Amino acid sequence: MVDSDATRKTFVVPDIKPFDLYDCTRAKICASVGWLLAKSYGNAEHVPVELREPFYCDQYEQEHLKPPVTHLLLSSELYCRTYGLLQGDQGGSGAPKDNATLLQLLANRGVVPKDQDVPVSDVDLRHKPIKMVGVGVAYRAYGMLTWFSPL
């Protein structure tokens, strides 16, 4: 076993909390954003340090997504790069160039991401503020990529 100083740290491991203090929504967001970033950058070790913990607390102790994370989630770059890498396109040349193209590729494969039984559109993926509550549009957008994750 290696000392903890020598171990590489990838993502913040949360403390185990009692069930009544556990924030299920936050956990889903952290897991989906963490998965998306890890896949987009090849693995968790290559994710930039400033993106590894997606939240920050403001002066009122309210948690928010960090601006760089929000920027990436609102752009098509992250989703398209992840799709390309999961399809085995290491150079990025075969990855879709925008969300509309990515949604069309998914539809061609029979995967139509939906939010409340309504197909997700390019406009939904660029909506500000990001719909992160419950199983909102952004979370479903992350979920749509899991269909292409290697088993």
Short mmCIF file of C-alpha atoms in Angstrom, two decimals:
data_model
loop_
_atom_site.label_atom_id
_atom_site.label_comp_id
_atom_site.label_asym_id
_atom_site.label_seq_id
_atom_site.Cartn_x
_atom_site.Cartn_y
_atom_site.Cartn_z
CA MET A 1 0.00 0.00 0.00
CA VAL A 2 1.26 3.49 -0.84
CA ASP A 3 1.13 6.46 1.54
CA SER A 4 -1.67 8.91 0.89
CA ASP A 5 0.90 11.58 -0.04
CA ALA A 6 2.04 9.47 -2.99
CA THR A 7 -1.48 8.63 -4.15
CA ARG A 8 -2.84 10.75 -6.97
CA LYS A 9 -6.04 12.57 -6.13
CA THR A 10 -8.62 12.74 -8.88
CA PHE A 11 -12.02 13.79 -7.55
CA VAL A 12 -13.06 14.91 -4.11
CA VAL A 13 -14.43 11.98 -2.15
CA PRO A 14 -17.36 13.24 -0.07
CA ASP A 15 -17.77 12.46 3.58
CA ILE A 16 -20.40 9.87 4.40
CA LYS A 17 -23.41 11.75 5.71
CA PRO A 18 -26.45 10.59 7.62
CA PHE A 19 -29.40 9.95 5.33
CA ASP A 20 -31.37 12.94 6.65
CA LEU A 21 -28.48 15.27 5.67
CA TYR A 22 -27.74 13.63 2.30
CA ASP A 23 -28.52 15.80 -0.72
CA CYS A 24 -29.57 13.36 -3.44
CA THR A 25 -29.91 16.06 -6.13
CA ARG A 26 -26.40 17.39 -5.47
CA ALA A 27 -25.02 13.84 -5.54
CA LYS A 28 -26.66 13.17 -8.93
CA ILE A 29 -25.29 16.41 -10.34
CA CYS A 30 -21.77 15.71 -9.02
CA ALA A 31 -21.84 12.17 -10.39
CA SER A 32 -23.12 13.14 -13.81
CA VAL A 33 -20.82 16.16 -14.19
CA GLY A 34 -17.88 14.11 -12.90
CA TRP A 35 -18.61 11.29 -15.35
CA LEU A 36 -18.99 13.69 -18.26
CA LEU A 37 -15.75 15.54 -17.46
CA ALA A 38 -13.80 12.32 -16.92
CA LYS A 39 -15.00 10.88 -20.25
CA SER A 40 -14.42 14.17 -22.06
CA TYR A 41 -10.82 14.47 -20.86
CA GLY A 42 -10.01 10.78 -21.34
CA ASN A 43 -10.00 9.91 -17.62
CA ALA A 44 -10.39 11.59 -14.23
CA GLU A 45 -6.66 12.28 -13.89
CA HIS A 46 -6.68 14.55 -16.95
CA VAL A 47 -9.57 16.76 -15.80
CA PRO A 48 -8.21 20.23 -14.95
CA VAL A 49 -7.93 20.77 -11.20
CA GLU A 50 -10.34 23.73 -11.24
CA LEU A 51 -13.09 21.50 -12.69
CA ARG A 52 -12.75 18.51 -10.36
CA GLU A 53 -15.10 19.91 -7.72
CA PRO A 54 -17.98 21.46 -9.69
CA PHE A 55 -19.46 23.52 -6.84
CA TYR A 56 -18.41 26.54 -4.81
CA CYS A 57 -20.08 28.26 -1.84
CA ASP A 58 -20.91 31.95 -1.95
CA GLN A 59 -20.86 34.36 1.00
CA TYR A 60 -24.34 33.12 2.03
CA GLU A 61 -23.19 29.48 2.09
CA GLN A 62 -25.26 28.70 -1.01
CA GLU A 63 -23.74 26.22 -3.45
CA HIS A 64 -23.46 27.09 -7.14
CA LEU A 65 -21.81 25.50 -10.15
CA LYS A 66 -18.43 27.06 -10.82
CA PRO A 67 -18.49 29.42 -13.84
CA PRO A 68 -16.02 27.31 -15.90
CA VAL A 69 -18.20 24.23 -15.34
CA THR A 70 -21.32 26.16 -16.30
CA HIS A 71 -19.60 27.47 -19.44
CA LEU A 72 -18.62 23.96 -20.51
CA LEU A 73 -22.11 22.57 -19.84
CA LEU A 74 -23.70 25.31 -21.93
CA SER A 75 -21.34 24.79 -24.86
CA SER A 76 -21.54 21.87 -27.25
CA GLU A 77 -17.79 21.23 -26.95
CA LEU A 78 -18.01 18.95 -23.91
CA TYR A 79 -20.86 16.76 -25.16
CA CYS A 80 -19.48 16.45 -28.69
CA ARG A 81 -15.93 15.67 -27.56
CA THR A 82 -17.25 13.04 -25.13
CA TYR A 83 -19.39 11.43 -27.82
CA GLY A 84 -16.41 11.30 -30.20
CA LEU A 85 -14.11 9.77 -27.59
CA LEU A 86 -16.69 7.17 -26.59
CA GLN A 87 -17.03 6.22 -30.24
CA GLY A 88 -13.28 5.61 -30.44
CA ASP A 89 -12.40 8.85 -32.22
CA GLN A 90 -9.20 9.78 -30.37
CA GLY A 91 -8.31 12.66 -32.67
CA GLY A 92 -11.68 14.37 -32.41
CA SER A 93 -12.13 14.68 -36.18
CA GLY A 94 -15.22 12.46 -36.26
CA ALA A 95 -16.96 14.09 -33.29
CA PRO A 96 -20.10 16.12 -34.02
CA LYS A 97 -19.52 19.87 -34.19
CA ASP A 98 -22.64 21.08 -32.35
CA ASN A 99 -25.51 19.92 -30.15
CA ALA A 100 -27.99 19.75 -33.03
CA THR A 101 -25.74 17.33 -34.93
CA LEU A 102 -25.15 15.28 -31.78
CA LEU A 103 -28.89 15.04 -31.07
CA GLN A 104 -29.45 13.93 -34.68
CA LEU A 105 -26.74 11.25 -34.39
CA LEU A 106 -28.37 9.99 -31.19
CA ALA A 107 -31.81 9.99 -32.84
CA ASN A 108 -30.38 7.96 -35.74
CA ARG A 109 -29.24 5.38 -33.17
CA GLY A 110 -32.71 5.26 -31.65
CA VAL A 111 -31.82 7.30 -28.55
CA VAL A 112 -34.01 10.36 -28.15
CA PRO A 113 -33.21 12.11 -24.86
CA LYS A 114 -36.39 13.46 -23.28
CA ASP A 115 -37.33 15.80 -20.47
CA GLN A 116 -40.84 15.14 -19.16
CA ASP A 117 -41.61 13.13 -22.33
CA VAL A 118 -40.60 16.03 -24.60
CA PRO A 119 -37.52 15.52 -26.83
CA VAL A 120 -34.52 17.60 -25.73
CA SER A 121 -33.52 20.25 -28.26
CA ASP A 122 -30.35 22.22 -28.89
CA VAL A 123 -32.07 25.25 -27.32
CA ASP A 124 -32.76 23.22 -24.15
CA LEU A 125 -29.08 22.34 -23.84
CA ARG A 126 -28.11 26.04 -24.05
CA HIS A 127 -30.79 27.28 -21.62
CA LYS A 128 -29.62 29.70 -18.92
CA PRO A 129 -29.79 29.04 -16.06
CA ILE A 130 -28.94 25.38 -16.52
CA LYS A 131 -31.86 23.15 -15.58
CA MET A 132 -30.21 21.02 -12.92
CA VAL A 133 -33.15 20.41 -10.58
CA GLY A 134 -34.41 16.84 -10.29
CA VAL A 135 -33.91 15.03 -13.56
CA GLY A 136 -33.76 18.19 -15.67
CA VAL A 137 -32.61 18.71 -19.20
CA ALA A 138 -28.90 18.97 -18.46
CA TYR A 139 -28.87 15.81 -16.34
CA ARG A 140 -30.68 13.90 -19.09
CA ALA A 141 -28.16 15.25 -21.58
CA TYR A 142 -25.39 13.65 -19.51
CA GLY A 143 -27.42 10.49 -19.28
CA MET A 144 -27.83 10.27 -23.03
CA LEU A 145 -24.08 9.88 -23.38
CA THR A 146 -23.99 6.90 -21.03
CA TRP A 147 -25.64 4.83 -23.77
CA PHE A 148 -22.29 4.96 -25.55
CA SER A 149 -20.07 4.23 -22.57
CA PRO A 150 -18.04 1.07 -23.09
CA LEU A 151 -19.12 -1.75 -20.78
#
